[in-house]
Each structure stands twice: as C-alpha cells, then as structure tokens.
PDB file of C-alpha atoms in Angstrom:
ATOM      1  CA  UNK A   1      -0.919 -19.232  -5.722  1.00  0.00           C
ATOM      2  CA  UNK A   2       0.554 -18.465  -2.310  1.00  0.00           C
ATOM      3  CA  UNK A   3       0.581 -14.744  -2.924  1.00  0.00           C
ATOM      4  CA  UNK A   4       3.589 -12.454  -2.666  1.00  0.00           C
ATOM      5  CA  UNK A   5       6.195 -13.989  -0.408  1.00  0.00           C
ATOM      6  CA  UNK A   6       8.673 -11.915   1.524  1.00  0.00           C
ATOM      7  CA  UNK A   7      11.599 -12.900   3.712  1.00  0.00           C
ATOM      8  CA  UNK A   8      12.605 -12.502   6.382  1.00  0.00           C
ATOM      9  CA  UNK A   9       9.486 -11.394   8.311  1.00  0.00           C
ATOM     10  CA  UNK A  10      11.599  -9.665  10.917  1.00  0.00           C
ATOM     11  CA  UNK A  11      15.172  -8.410  10.817  1.00  0.00           C
ATOM     12  CA  UNK A  12      17.152  -6.793  13.583  1.00  0.00           C
ATOM     13  CA  UNK A  13      20.581  -5.545  12.663  1.00  0.00           C
ATOM     14  CA  UNK A  14      23.241  -3.184  13.894  1.00  0.00           C
ATOM     15  CA  UNK A  15      23.878   0.186  12.377  1.00  0.00           C
ATOM     16  CA  UNK A  16      26.401  -0.078   9.535  1.00  0.00           C
ATOM     17  CA  UNK A  17      25.511  -3.661   8.613  1.00  0.00           C
ATOM     18  CA  UNK A  18      24.216  -4.699   5.222  1.00  0.00           C
ATOM     19  CA  UNK A  19      20.592  -5.788   5.046  1.00  0.00           C
ATOM     20  CA  UNK A  20      18.961  -7.770   2.215  1.00  0.00           C
ATOM     21  CA  UNK A  21      15.230  -8.140   1.897  1.00  0.00           C
ATOM     22  CA  UNK A  22      13.776 -10.708  -0.497  1.00  0.00           C
ATOM     23  CA  UNK A  23      10.570 -11.020  -2.487  1.00  0.00           C
ATOM     24  CA  UNK A  24       8.887 -13.569  -4.692  1.00  0.00           C
ATOM     25  CA  UNK A  25       6.022 -12.013  -6.661  1.00  0.00           C
ATOM     26  CA  UNK A  26       2.828 -13.734  -7.806  1.00  0.00           C
ATOM     27  CA  UNK A  27       3.514 -15.824 -10.901  1.00  0.00           C
ATOM     28  CA  UNK A  28       2.454 -14.028 -14.065  1.00  0.00           C
ATOM     29  CA  UNK A  29       2.596 -10.529 -12.586  1.00  0.00           C
ATOM     30  CA  UNK A  30       4.825  -8.317 -14.714  1.00  0.00           C
ATOM     31  CA  UNK A  31       5.139  -5.502 -12.182  1.00  0.00           C
ATOM     32  CA  UNK A  32       6.929  -5.571  -8.862  1.00  0.00           C
ATOM     33  CA  UNK A  33       6.973  -2.775  -6.282  1.00  0.00           C
ATOM     34  CA  UNK A  34       8.947  -2.078  -3.127  1.00  0.00           C
ATOM     35  CA  UNK A  35       7.229   0.129  -0.518  1.00  0.00           C
ATOM     36  CA  UNK A  36       8.329   1.400   2.836  1.00  0.00           C
ATOM     37  CA  UNK A  37       5.828   2.048   5.613  1.00  0.00           C
ATOM     38  CA  UNK A  38       6.457   4.290   8.620  1.00  0.00           C
ATOM     39  CA  UNK A  39       4.195   6.127  11.018  1.00  0.00           C
ATOM     40  CA  UNK A  40       5.544   9.505   9.919  1.00  0.00           C
ATOM     41  CA  UNK A  41       5.517   9.026   6.134  1.00  0.00           C
ATOM     42  CA  UNK A  42       2.911   6.329   5.582  1.00  0.00           C
ATOM     43  CA  UNK A  43       3.302   4.108   2.520  1.00  0.00           C
ATOM     44  CA  UNK A  44       6.055   5.267   0.183  1.00  0.00           C
ATOM     45  CA  UNK A  45       6.840   3.717  -3.157  1.00  0.00           C
ATOM     46  CA  UNK A  46      10.603   3.191  -3.356  1.00  0.00           C
ATOM     47  CA  UNK A  47      11.018   1.574  -6.761  1.00  0.00           C
ATOM     48  CA  UNK A  48       9.123  -0.556  -9.269  1.00  0.00           C
ATOM     49  CA  UNK A  49      10.055  -2.981 -12.004  1.00  0.00           C
ATOM     50  CA  UNK A  50       8.338  -4.006 -15.181  1.00  0.00           C
ATOM     51  CA  UNK A  51       9.432  -7.285 -16.737  1.00  0.00           C
ATOM     52  CA  UNK A  52      12.462  -7.296 -14.411  1.00  0.00           C
ATOM     53  CA  UNK A  53      13.576  -3.823 -15.561  1.00  0.00           C
ATOM     54  CA  UNK A  54      13.651  -0.983 -13.054  1.00  0.00           C
ATOM     55  CA  UNK A  55      11.302   1.688 -14.329  1.00  0.00           C
ATOM     56  CA  UNK A  56      11.120   4.309 -11.596  1.00  0.00           C
ATOM     57  CA  UNK A  57      13.481   4.518  -8.644  1.00  0.00           C
ATOM     58  CA  UNK A  58      12.729   8.110  -7.754  1.00  0.00           C
ATOM     59  CA  UNK A  59      11.460   7.016  -4.333  1.00  0.00           C
ATOM     60  CA  UNK A  60      14.721   5.399  -3.258  1.00  0.00           C
ATOM     61  CA  UNK A  61      15.867   7.576  -0.385  1.00  0.00           C
ATOM     62  CA  UNK A  62      19.583   7.559  -1.094  1.00  0.00           C
ATOM     63  CA  UNK A  63      22.464   5.627  -2.571  1.00  0.00           C
ATOM     64  CA  UNK A  64      22.530   3.267   0.371  1.00  0.00           C
ATOM     65  CA  UNK A  65      19.434   1.626  -1.048  1.00  0.00           C
ATOM     66  CA  UNK A  66      19.568  -0.599  -4.105  1.00  0.00           C
ATOM     67  CA  UNK A  67      17.120  -3.078  -5.665  1.00  0.00           C
ATOM     68  CA  UNK A  68      17.508  -5.824  -8.218  1.00  0.00           C
ATOM     69  CA  UNK A  69      15.265  -8.211 -10.051  1.00  0.00           C
ATOM     70  CA  UNK A  70      17.417 -10.901 -11.684  1.00  0.00           C
ATOM     71  CA  UNK A  71      14.411 -12.883 -12.902  1.00  0.00           C
ATOM     72  CA  UNK A  72      10.640 -12.809 -12.963  1.00  0.00           C
ATOM     73  CA  UNK A  73      10.291 -14.666  -9.657  1.00  0.00           C
ATOM     74  CA  UNK A  74      12.767 -12.937  -7.387  1.00  0.00           C
ATOM     75  CA  UNK A  75      13.705  -9.440  -6.273  1.00  0.00           C
ATOM     76  CA  UNK A  76      15.948  -8.018  -3.523  1.00  0.00           C
ATOM     77  CA  UNK A  77      16.125  -4.694  -1.715  1.00  0.00           C
ATOM     78  CA  UNK A  78      19.508  -4.027  -0.150  1.00  0.00           C
ATOM     79  CA  UNK A  79      20.503  -1.384   2.331  1.00  0.00           C
ATOM     80  CA  UNK A  80      24.213  -0.837   2.830  1.00  0.00           C
ATOM     81  CA  UNK A  81      25.192   0.527   5.275  1.00  0.00           C
ATOM     82  CA  UNK A  82      22.014   0.493   7.330  1.00  0.00           C
ATOM     83  CA  UNK A  83      21.084   3.320   9.721  1.00  0.00           C
ATOM     84  CA  UNK A  84      18.543   3.541  12.560  1.00  0.00           C
ATOM     85  CA  UNK A  85      16.304   5.807  10.464  1.00  0.00           C
ATOM     86  CA  UNK A  86      15.871   2.935   8.005  1.00  0.00           C
ATOM     87  CA  UNK A  87      13.814   1.138  10.608  1.00  0.00           C
ATOM     88  CA  UNK A  88      10.378   0.516   9.021  1.00  0.00           C
ATOM     89  CA  UNK A  89       8.178  -2.161   7.501  1.00  0.00           C
ATOM     90  CA  UNK A  90       9.153  -2.882   3.927  1.00  0.00           C
ATOM     91  CA  UNK A  91       6.509  -4.317   1.614  1.00  0.00           C
ATOM     92  CA  UNK A  92       6.852  -5.968  -1.718  1.00  0.00           C
ATOM     93  CA  UNK A  93       3.865  -5.946  -4.027  1.00  0.00           C
ATOM     94  CA  UNK A  94       3.123  -7.252  -7.494  1.00  0.00           C
ATOM     95  CA  UNK A  95       0.587  -6.441 -10.146  1.00  0.00           C
ATOM     96  CA  UNK A  96      -0.475  -7.464 -13.653  1.00  0.00           C
ATOM     97  CA  UNK A  97      -2.036  -4.070 -14.408  1.00  0.00           C
ATOM     98  CA  UNK A  98       0.761  -1.652 -13.723  1.00  0.00           C
ATOM     99  CA  UNK A  99       1.593   0.947 -11.046  1.00  0.00           C
ATOM    100  CA  UNK A 100      -1.803   2.591 -11.319  1.00  0.00           C
ATOM    101  CA  UNK A 101      -3.841  -0.544 -10.822  1.00  0.00           C
ATOM    102  CA  UNK A 102      -4.535  -3.312  -8.317  1.00  0.00           C
ATOM    103  CA  UNK A 103      -1.521  -4.320  -6.195  1.00  0.00           C
ATOM    104  CA  UNK A 104      -1.085  -7.492  -4.227  1.00  0.00           C
ATOM    105  CA  UNK A 105       1.039  -6.980  -1.130  1.00  0.00           C
ATOM    106  CA  UNK A 106       3.260  -9.406   0.746  1.00  0.00           C
ATOM    107  CA  UNK A 107       3.240  -9.708   4.523  1.00  0.00           C
ATOM    108  CA  UNK A 108       6.151  -7.277   4.886  1.00  0.00           C
ATOM    109  CA  UNK A 109       9.561  -7.302   6.534  1.00  0.00           C
ATOM    110  CA  UNK A 110       9.872  -5.411   9.784  1.00  0.00           C
ATOM    111  CA  UNK A 111      13.351  -3.971   9.888  1.00  0.00           C
ATOM    112  CA  UNK A 112      14.889  -2.662  13.077  1.00  0.00           C
ATOM    113  CA  UNK A 113      18.330  -1.063  12.935  1.00  0.00           C
ATOM    114  CA  UNK A 114      19.881  -0.537  16.352  1.00  0.00           C
TER     115      UNK A 114
ATOM    116  CA  UNK B   1       3.061  16.808  -6.337  1.00  0.00           C
ATOM    117  CA  UNK B   2      -0.152  14.840  -6.380  1.00  0.00           C
ATOM    118  CA  UNK B   3      -1.761  14.296  -2.976  1.00  0.00           C
ATOM    119  CA  UNK B   4      -4.510  12.246  -1.296  1.00  0.00           C
ATOM    120  CA  UNK B   5      -5.883  13.520   2.003  1.00  0.00           C
ATOM    121  CA  UNK B   6      -7.673  11.035   4.292  1.00  0.00           C
ATOM    122  CA  UNK B   7      -9.876  11.654   7.344  1.00  0.00           C
ATOM    123  CA  UNK B   8     -10.282  10.813  10.104  1.00  0.00           C
ATOM    124  CA  UNK B   9      -6.961   9.339  11.207  1.00  0.00           C
ATOM    125  CA  UNK B  10      -8.692   7.277  13.899  1.00  0.00           C
ATOM    126  CA  UNK B  11     -12.309   6.171  14.156  1.00  0.00           C
ATOM    127  CA  UNK B  12     -14.080   4.212  16.892  1.00  0.00           C
ATOM    128  CA  UNK B  13     -17.617   2.954  16.340  1.00  0.00           C
ATOM    129  CA  UNK B  14     -19.986   0.688  18.193  1.00  0.00           C
ATOM    130  CA  UNK B  15     -20.400  -2.765  16.743  1.00  0.00           C
ATOM    131  CA  UNK B  16     -23.366  -2.764  14.414  1.00  0.00           C
ATOM    132  CA  UNK B  17     -23.067   0.936  13.623  1.00  0.00           C
ATOM    133  CA  UNK B  18     -21.775   2.382  10.375  1.00  0.00           C
ATOM    134  CA  UNK B  19     -18.326   3.820   9.685  1.00  0.00           C
ATOM    135  CA  UNK B  20     -17.431   6.380   7.054  1.00  0.00           C
ATOM    136  CA  UNK B  21     -13.963   7.325   5.897  1.00  0.00           C
ATOM    137  CA  UNK B  22     -13.411  10.242   3.519  1.00  0.00           C
ATOM    138  CA  UNK B  23     -10.683  11.140   1.063  1.00  0.00           C
ATOM    139  CA  UNK B  24      -9.896  13.982  -1.305  1.00  0.00           C
ATOM    140  CA  UNK B  25      -7.451  13.957  -4.178  1.00  0.00           C
ATOM    141  CA  UNK B  26      -5.652  16.670  -6.073  1.00  0.00           C
ATOM    142  CA  UNK B  27      -5.043  15.190  -9.531  1.00  0.00           C
ATOM    143  CA  UNK B  28      -8.154  15.870 -11.589  1.00  0.00           C
ATOM    144  CA  UNK B  29      -7.004  13.213 -14.092  1.00  0.00           C
ATOM    145  CA  UNK B  30      -7.248  10.428 -11.495  1.00  0.00           C
ATOM    146  CA  UNK B  31      -9.705   7.771 -12.611  1.00  0.00           C
ATOM    147  CA  UNK B  32      -9.087   4.802 -10.329  1.00  0.00           C
ATOM    148  CA  UNK B  33      -9.796   4.815  -6.553  1.00  0.00           C
ATOM    149  CA  UNK B  34      -9.001   1.644  -4.612  1.00  0.00           C
ATOM    150  CA  UNK B  35      -9.405   1.027  -0.873  1.00  0.00           C
ATOM    151  CA  UNK B  36      -7.037  -1.235   1.035  1.00  0.00           C
ATOM    152  CA  UNK B  37      -7.472  -2.854   4.445  1.00  0.00           C
ATOM    153  CA  UNK B  38      -4.410  -3.592   6.549  1.00  0.00           C
ATOM    154  CA  UNK B  39      -4.767  -5.893   9.512  1.00  0.00           C
ATOM    155  CA  UNK B  40      -2.160  -6.073  12.247  1.00  0.00           C
ATOM    156  CA  UNK B  41       1.050  -7.691  11.055  1.00  0.00           C
ATOM    157  CA  UNK B  42      -0.137  -8.055   7.457  1.00  0.00           C
ATOM    158  CA  UNK B  43       0.202  -6.221   4.207  1.00  0.00           C
ATOM    159  CA  UNK B  44      -2.551  -4.032   2.761  1.00  0.00           C
ATOM    160  CA  UNK B  45      -5.228  -5.944   0.908  1.00  0.00           C
ATOM    161  CA  UNK B  46      -7.530  -4.513  -1.763  1.00  0.00           C
ATOM    162  CA  UNK B  47     -11.162  -4.645  -0.542  1.00  0.00           C
ATOM    163  CA  UNK B  48     -12.991  -2.536  -3.117  1.00  0.00           C
ATOM    164  CA  UNK B  49     -12.266  -0.111  -5.904  1.00  0.00           C
ATOM    165  CA  UNK B  50     -14.165   2.289  -8.135  1.00  0.00           C
ATOM    166  CA  UNK B  51     -13.505   3.794 -11.510  1.00  0.00           C
ATOM    167  CA  UNK B  52     -14.389   7.311 -12.436  1.00  0.00           C
ATOM    168  CA  UNK B  53     -17.200   6.324 -14.761  1.00  0.00           C
ATOM    169  CA  UNK B  54     -19.395   5.292 -11.837  1.00  0.00           C
ATOM    170  CA  UNK B  55     -20.529   7.211  -8.772  1.00  0.00           C
ATOM    171  CA  UNK B  56     -21.119   4.330  -6.374  1.00  0.00           C
ATOM    172  CA  UNK B  57     -20.213   0.697  -5.955  1.00  0.00           C
ATOM    173  CA  UNK B  58     -21.344  -1.748  -3.316  1.00  0.00           C
ATOM    174  CA  UNK B  59     -20.077  -5.140  -2.119  1.00  0.00           C
ATOM    175  CA  UNK B  60     -22.112  -6.574   0.727  1.00  0.00           C
ATOM    176  CA  UNK B  61     -21.490  -4.311   3.733  1.00  0.00           C
ATOM    177  CA  UNK B  62     -18.969  -2.101   1.972  1.00  0.00           C
ATOM    178  CA  UNK B  63     -19.726   0.742  -0.422  1.00  0.00           C
ATOM    179  CA  UNK B  64     -17.664   3.451  -2.051  1.00  0.00           C
ATOM    180  CA  UNK B  65     -18.944   6.748  -3.441  1.00  0.00           C
ATOM    181  CA  UNK B  66     -17.177   9.115  -5.763  1.00  0.00           C
ATOM    182  CA  UNK B  67     -17.804  12.803  -6.460  1.00  0.00           C
ATOM    183  CA  UNK B  68     -15.477  13.721  -9.358  1.00  0.00           C
ATOM    184  CA  UNK B  69     -16.550  17.358  -9.379  1.00  0.00           C
ATOM    185  CA  UNK B  70     -15.531  17.827  -5.776  1.00  0.00           C
ATOM    186  CA  UNK B  71     -12.685  15.320  -6.029  1.00  0.00           C
ATOM    187  CA  UNK B  72     -14.022  13.422  -2.992  1.00  0.00           C
ATOM    188  CA  UNK B  73     -14.512   9.741  -2.443  1.00  0.00           C
ATOM    189  CA  UNK B  74     -15.659   7.815   0.611  1.00  0.00           C
ATOM    190  CA  UNK B  75     -15.761   4.322   2.107  1.00  0.00           C
ATOM    191  CA  UNK B  76     -18.908   3.247   3.951  1.00  0.00           C
ATOM    192  CA  UNK B  77     -19.008   0.157   6.086  1.00  0.00           C
ATOM    193  CA  UNK B  78     -22.425  -0.815   7.496  1.00  0.00           C
ATOM    194  CA  UNK B  79     -23.314  -3.191  10.333  1.00  0.00           C
ATOM    195  CA  UNK B  80     -19.709  -3.106  11.552  1.00  0.00           C
ATOM    196  CA  UNK B  81     -18.233  -6.254  13.074  1.00  0.00           C
ATOM    197  CA  UNK B  82     -15.128  -6.839  15.228  1.00  0.00           C
ATOM    198  CA  UNK B  83     -13.211  -8.181  12.182  1.00  0.00           C
ATOM    199  CA  UNK B  84     -13.596  -4.800  10.509  1.00  0.00           C
ATOM    200  CA  UNK B  85     -11.059  -3.377  12.993  1.00  0.00           C
ATOM    201  CA  UNK B  86      -8.003  -2.500  10.878  1.00  0.00           C
ATOM    202  CA  UNK B  87      -6.194   0.387   9.168  1.00  0.00           C
ATOM    203  CA  UNK B  88      -7.888   1.483   5.921  1.00  0.00           C
ATOM    204  CA  UNK B  89      -6.062   3.288   3.135  1.00  0.00           C
ATOM    205  CA  UNK B  90      -7.659   5.145   0.249  1.00  0.00           C
ATOM    206  CA  UNK B  91      -5.663   5.752  -2.907  1.00  0.00           C
ATOM    207  CA  UNK B  92      -5.962   7.443  -6.273  1.00  0.00           C
ATOM    208  CA  UNK B  93      -4.274   6.991  -9.631  1.00  0.00           C
ATOM    209  CA  UNK B  94      -4.580   7.273 -13.384  1.00  0.00           C
ATOM    210  CA  UNK B  95      -5.261   3.681 -14.359  1.00  0.00           C
ATOM    211  CA  UNK B  96      -2.410   3.336 -16.846  1.00  0.00           C
ATOM    212  CA  UNK B  97       0.922   1.594 -16.982  1.00  0.00           C
ATOM    213  CA  UNK B  98       2.820   4.848 -16.312  1.00  0.00           C
ATOM    214  CA  UNK B  99       0.957   6.361 -13.385  1.00  0.00           C
ATOM    215  CA  UNK B 100       1.731   5.487  -9.762  1.00  0.00           C
ATOM    216  CA  UNK B 101      -0.859   5.094  -7.056  1.00  0.00           C
ATOM    217  CA  UNK B 102      -0.904   7.740  -4.372  1.00  0.00           C
ATOM    218  CA  UNK B 103      -2.009   6.473  -0.948  1.00  0.00           C
ATOM    219  CA  UNK B 104      -3.758   8.389   1.796  1.00  0.00           C
ATOM    220  CA  UNK B 105      -2.305   8.388   5.310  1.00  0.00           C
ATOM    221  CA  UNK B 106      -4.643   5.754   6.661  1.00  0.00           C
ATOM    222  CA  UNK B 107      -7.542   5.525   9.116  1.00  0.00           C
ATOM    223  CA  UNK B 108      -7.332   3.261  12.130  1.00  0.00           C
ATOM    224  CA  UNK B 109     -10.845   1.858  12.652  1.00  0.00           C
ATOM    225  CA  UNK B 110     -11.727   0.265  15.978  1.00  0.00           C
ATOM    226  CA  UNK B 111     -15.012  -1.553  16.542  1.00  0.00           C
ATOM    227  CA  UNK B 112     -16.224  -1.429  20.164  1.00  0.00           C
ATOM    228  CA  UNK B 113     -18.102  -4.551  21.313  1.00  0.00           C
TER     229      UNK B 113
END
C-alpha cells in the first residue's frame, strides 16, 4: 500500500478564497483523522470519521471549516472563506484501531493564506 | 482537559551519544503511549509504543520506559546517528475506540557530527 495520500502538498491562496484539501486513507482502515499542525498549538485533532461517519468534530475551529467522507477511500477538508490564521500544515491520518491507537499519517498539506 | 507535557523542546547531542526525551501525562486511565518521529517535510511516523502492562520496551537503539505511578514515560535513543535528527512526539491515550490520542508538544533533536 502507498500509505495515506494527501493532495495538494502545498497550497497558497488569497484570504477569502475557498480551499479544499484531499485525502486517501490506507485501504482497510476504518478511521480517518484530520489534524492541524502549527508552531504555537502543535498537533491538533480537528475531526475524525469511523466508517465514513463523522464521530467527533469538536476540534474544528469554526464554521468556516467542514469535512466530508463520501466513501471509504476519500475525504476532504474545506475552508471557506480562508483567513491568514488558517496557515498551517494539515495532516490526514488513518487507523484500523481507533482514535486511541496507532495512526498512519500522510505527508501533509502546507497551506499558506496571504 | 487531559494533557501531555514533553521536555525538552530542543535537544542537541553528539553523534554516538545517547538522547533522552521525557513526558508526563495527566489522565491516570491512559494505557497506551506511542512515540512518533517527524522528519522535515513529512508526517509523523510511529517508531515505538508501550502499553501500561509493561515497564520497558526496546527495539534496537530505541527504548521506552513507563512509570505509571508517577505518570512519566521516556524515550531513550542510544548510539545516535545523523538520521535520528527529527522532531519526536510523545502521546498518551486510552486504547479504545472512543478515546483520542493526546500529543506532547514535540522535541527537536539535532545530532552533531
């Protein structure tokens, strides 16, 4: 398996624009997580899915953020409208053991909002 | 809320020497303690983990120790090599389908040649 695949690797956008980040989890993993990493706040769990159903979105910072998982092999994280403070590295991870177990991370998407 | 404290935030050691990173956790019900290594431009990767029913686990040059009474756990890297340079994260969780992992703030380890 190629591991968790994220796209794009880098995204630069202007404030106010919509941004969509994409993720393909490892086949057979029932759990998918979206994390945000910044110097100030470290690794933050934004939301996670189990069998394509959102289970806990308490980490989503505000209504501008939304995530979907239409099928077992694809998820998106959308920010609309984007703001400079959204600049961060966003990681997708998947797991077969749940949110408390081993997680396999993608390479991340570095988002810069100018 | 639950918390994981990690120290030091940066660590520089001479190649061949040992490196130790320490973490403490607040949730006494935590029973799973993984360590992740993050190289530049990559996502975190699990390198070793320990469950609460053991006090120590080794894998070649890497070892983890756990003191449940004190709620401390540590990562030990011996005979450090340049490729060990990375950011290391400790984490703690209740190993169940409902409990989320809490990550430490990370330690940037640099190996001096």
